[in-house]
XYZ file of C-alpha atoms in Angstrom:
299
model
C -36.038 -14.266 -3.593
C -33.298 -12.815 -5.841
C -29.669 -13.806 -5.404
C -27.240 -11.388 -3.718
C -25.126 -9.123 -5.896
C -21.353 -9.456 -5.783
C -20.921 -5.930 -4.338
C -23.246 -6.797 -1.438
C -21.146 -9.837 -0.607
C -17.894 -7.836 -0.843
C -19.320 -5.171 1.479
C -20.465 -7.775 4.005
C -17.093 -9.552 4.001
C -15.208 -6.277 4.485
C -17.518 -5.251 7.335
C -17.336 -8.684 8.969
C -13.536 -8.486 9.019
C -13.123 -4.803 9.886
C -16.135 -4.507 12.276
C -16.164 -0.825 11.389
C -18.233 0.828 8.650
C -15.615 3.494 7.963
C -12.720 1.052 7.591
C -14.863 -1.292 5.486
C -15.650 1.642 3.202
C -11.988 2.628 2.940
C -11.069 -0.948 2.070
C -13.528 -1.002 -0.843
C -13.225 2.721 -1.689
C -16.888 3.242 -0.854
C -18.643 5.636 1.517
C -19.982 4.476 4.896
C -23.510 5.145 3.673
C -22.950 2.920 0.635
C -21.684 0.096 2.874
C -24.836 0.491 5.003
C -27.019 0.453 1.895
C -25.398 -2.725 0.555
C -25.700 -4.412 3.947
C -29.406 -3.577 4.190
C -29.978 -4.967 0.713
C -28.202 -8.216 1.605
C -30.119 -8.555 4.881
C -33.368 -8.020 2.970
C -32.484 -10.786 0.513
C -31.550 -13.174 3.329
C -34.425 -12.244 5.605
C -32.510 -11.624 8.806
C -30.038 -9.298 10.552
C -26.390 -9.989 9.892
C -24.852 -7.176 11.949
C -25.668 -5.528 15.261
C -24.604 -1.877 15.279
C -24.517 0.448 18.279
C -22.864 3.813 18.832
C -19.823 2.045 20.273
C -19.338 -1.187 18.385
C -20.201 -3.328 15.397
C -20.510 -7.081 15.737
C -21.868 -9.983 13.733
C -25.082 -11.677 14.725
C -25.047 -15.492 14.894
C -26.577 -15.430 11.410
C -23.808 -13.099 10.239
C -21.113 -15.328 11.741
C -22.584 -18.327 9.924
C -22.643 -16.441 6.629
C -19.079 -15.180 7.026
C -17.703 -18.624 7.897
C -19.182 -20.139 4.778
C -18.886 -17.208 2.412
C -15.217 -16.241 2.784
C -13.654 -19.496 1.507
C -16.331 -19.843 -1.181
C -15.847 -16.244 -2.346
C -12.054 -16.651 -2.485
C -12.430 -19.900 -4.426
C -14.704 -18.240 -6.991
C -12.304 -15.338 -7.522
C -9.321 -17.688 -7.819
C -11.111 -19.980 -10.252
C -12.211 -17.117 -12.481
C -8.648 -15.795 -12.538
C -7.203 -19.213 -13.396
C -9.727 -19.802 -16.191
C -9.099 -16.315 -17.576
C -5.347 -16.934 -17.533
C -5.795 -20.318 -19.226
C -7.934 -18.749 -21.937
C -5.519 -15.917 -22.610
C -2.237 -17.583 -21.826
C 0.365 -15.387 -20.142
C -0.435 -12.568 -22.504
C -2.368 -9.362 -22.364
C -1.122 -6.386 -20.396
C 0.481 -6.356 -16.943
C 0.533 -2.934 -15.284
C 2.906 -2.389 -12.386
C 3.317 0.817 -10.412
C 6.249 2.210 -8.473
C 6.718 4.929 -5.871
C 9.309 7.633 -6.113
C 11.882 6.069 -8.385
C 12.097 2.990 -10.583
C 15.298 1.596 -9.086
C 17.636 -0.940 -10.715
C 16.042 -4.025 -9.152
C 12.598 -2.968 -10.317
C 13.706 -2.200 -13.878
C 15.687 -5.459 -14.112
C 12.581 -7.342 -12.975
C 10.499 -5.644 -15.671
C 13.088 -6.571 -18.304
C 13.297 -10.177 -17.069
C 9.501 -10.485 -17.084
C 9.311 -9.169 -20.643
C 12.023 -11.596 -21.772
C 10.283 -14.559 -20.127
C 6.798 -13.614 -21.378
C 7.126 -11.846 -24.734
C 3.365 -12.095 -25.395
C 2.613 -10.039 -22.280
C 3.075 -6.273 -22.474
C 4.541 -4.985 -19.211
C 3.684 -1.344 -18.564
C 5.047 0.740 -15.674
C 3.499 3.787 -14.053
C 4.487 6.087 -11.204
C 2.004 6.125 -8.328
C 1.678 9.061 -5.924
C 3.727 9.129 -2.751
C 0.549 10.287 -1.014
C -1.543 7.272 -2.081
C 0.618 4.130 -2.091
C -2.188 1.540 -2.228
C -5.028 3.353 -3.996
C -4.009 2.444 -7.557
C -3.997 -1.258 -6.647
C -7.396 -1.054 -4.917
C -8.913 0.827 -7.852
C -7.497 -1.579 -10.428
C -5.397 1.094 -12.140
C -2.353 -1.177 -11.795
C -2.153 -4.937 -11.297
C 0.615 -4.654 -8.699
C 2.836 -1.967 -7.212
C 6.228 -1.583 -5.589
C 5.674 0.496 -2.459
C 7.444 1.514 0.695
C 6.654 -0.647 3.694
C 4.941 -1.143 6.093
C 1.818 -2.664 4.511
C -1.059 -3.499 6.860
C -4.004 -4.104 4.574
C -5.804 -7.438 4.650
C -7.011 -6.909 1.077
C -3.425 -6.806 -0.215
C -0.925 -9.611 -0.691
C 2.661 -8.689 0.187
C 5.046 -10.367 -2.242
C 8.839 -10.001 -2.429
C 10.326 -7.549 0.081
C 13.649 -6.105 -1.042
C 16.077 -3.163 -0.845
C 16.072 -3.334 2.958
C 18.491 -0.612 4.005
C 18.903 1.996 6.762
C 16.964 5.221 6.271
C 18.664 8.406 5.156
C 17.800 11.987 6.041
C 17.579 14.373 3.101
C 18.744 17.845 4.117
C 19.736 21.027 2.314
C 23.465 21.391 1.641
C 23.274 24.391 3.994
C 21.819 22.331 6.860
C 24.075 21.729 9.901
C 23.735 17.956 9.411
C 24.967 18.155 5.805
C 28.560 17.817 6.937
C 27.861 14.908 9.296
C 28.648 11.238 8.658
C 25.429 10.205 10.370
C 22.473 11.310 12.488
C 20.933 9.585 15.490
C 17.157 9.250 15.494
C 16.931 11.343 18.677
C 18.369 14.303 16.769
C 15.295 14.391 14.524
C 13.658 16.374 17.332
C 15.921 19.316 16.492
C 14.085 20.411 13.359
C 10.949 20.026 11.226
C 10.418 16.785 9.341
C 8.560 16.882 6.026
C 5.591 14.510 6.023
C 3.245 12.888 3.518
C -0.210 14.273 2.765
C -3.155 12.629 1.064
C -4.904 9.270 1.227
C -2.054 7.211 2.684
C -3.066 5.369 5.888
C -1.938 7.032 9.099
C 0.312 4.119 10.131
C 2.130 4.384 6.798
C 2.513 8.162 6.982
C 3.908 7.905 10.521
C 6.443 5.310 9.361
C 7.722 7.745 6.721
C 7.639 10.791 9.025
C 7.420 9.864 12.733
C 6.176 12.482 15.178
C 8.248 11.242 18.125
C 11.742 9.808 18.412
C 12.301 6.283 19.811
C 13.118 7.986 23.107
C 9.827 9.909 23.164
C 11.000 13.363 22.086
C 8.528 15.263 19.902
C 9.615 15.773 16.292
C 8.383 19.096 14.830
C 6.104 18.570 11.836
C 7.081 20.326 8.637
C 5.013 20.697 5.471
C 3.142 17.652 4.165
C 3.714 16.810 0.498
C 2.007 14.699 -2.134
C 5.050 13.805 -4.225
C 8.718 13.069 -3.732
C 9.721 15.892 -6.052
C 7.688 18.348 -3.981
C 9.374 17.117 -0.809
C 12.873 17.435 -2.256
C 12.091 20.951 -3.477
C 11.171 21.919 0.093
C 14.359 20.280 1.374
C 16.432 22.347 -1.055
C 14.831 25.558 0.194
C 15.461 24.667 3.830
C 11.816 24.091 4.822
C 12.681 20.863 6.608
C 14.341 17.469 6.360
C 12.841 14.318 4.845
C 13.367 10.621 5.618
C 13.950 8.576 2.472
C 14.892 5.022 1.593
C 18.426 4.394 0.385
C 17.596 3.618 -3.299
C 15.792 6.955 -3.582
C 18.751 8.748 -2.023
C 21.102 7.100 -4.524
C 18.920 8.151 -7.430
C 18.218 11.735 -6.396
C 21.599 12.725 -4.992
C 22.584 16.243 -6.036
C 24.773 19.091 -4.913
C 21.781 20.871 -3.363
C 20.516 17.938 -1.264
C 22.659 15.805 1.030
C 21.572 12.361 2.251
C 22.810 11.520 5.735
C 22.473 7.986 7.181
C 20.144 7.708 10.195
C 20.693 5.280 13.071
C 18.109 4.224 15.632
C 15.122 3.769 13.287
C 13.828 0.590 11.613
C 15.286 -0.086 8.185
C 13.278 0.924 5.144
C 12.281 -1.586 2.500
C 10.258 -1.935 -0.665
C 7.595 -4.553 -1.321
C 5.555 -5.756 -4.262
C 1.836 -5.768 -3.402
C -1.302 -6.772 -5.276
C -4.993 -7.159 -4.490
C -5.870 -10.492 -2.911
C -8.924 -10.940 -5.130
C -7.271 -9.929 -8.395
C -4.226 -12.189 -8.483
C -3.366 -13.623 -11.907
C -0.648 -15.704 -13.525
C 0.894 -12.433 -14.683
C 1.088 -11.197 -11.084
C 2.761 -14.385 -9.957
C 5.127 -14.265 -12.918
C 6.265 -10.735 -12.136
C 6.671 -11.601 -8.429
C 8.984 -14.461 -9.427
C 10.965 -12.166 -11.727
C 11.372 -9.592 -8.977
C 12.405 -12.216 -6.428
C 15.020 -13.539 -8.879
C 16.730 -10.180 -9.468
C 16.286 -8.459 -6.089
C 17.848 -9.199 -2.736
C 14.650 -10.482 -1.160
C 14.482 -10.156 2.622
C 10.980 -11.292 3.485
């Protein structure tokens, strides 16, 4: 009997932890049918059913539970060992790619500079990642880590330093009635459309950036959904709606045409460094330390 392929094991682990073919596929950026195909191949190699699937639920068989209990720590150990050996062979060199959302604020840029100073043999490259897809570049391996807006609820991602925790601001046109206010209560968001985020971002994350109800339960009208921060600010300028933004972004993009008004009654916004659990390297850990040293870490 041939040995399982690594993709079959990854698919099984994702399914065992999500207990949902769709979510397992999203986690690995594969289709549901591909997850099913990989599972069938693994079951064929093993010679027994690992998962019971009905129209209502997915659950592990006793054989599947046994495989998961033994496979997860072994799989993690293999990935960690390969990463450590690779790092030892290369030293802290090579290329470290880190993404950012919206704006590369001062803390982020100081961390990049500190990392470059501490590790001159490692080329640190930065890249903007779409507002509409905060975690996709990390999952696809396009960047080694990324600074993203919280919250982050993805078991495949490690959440490193959390920083820039500040109250949210509401971006409005300079002609908007709130533009001359010192602040806005969250309940007042129900008075006009709120620009949302389109694309591949998880629903929980999109709702955190553009809630559909106030804390008191009032419905917030939905405005256009955008894929980039620049697109959202352009719609704000033309009066198509307001947009909730973190404070560092407001500081960076302040202009005469857009006014940023502090919002009370909503959870603070924050930024976090994230990376894939199975792709952690010495470079990742080095950049996380650099960021923690220069940023006001809150979590």
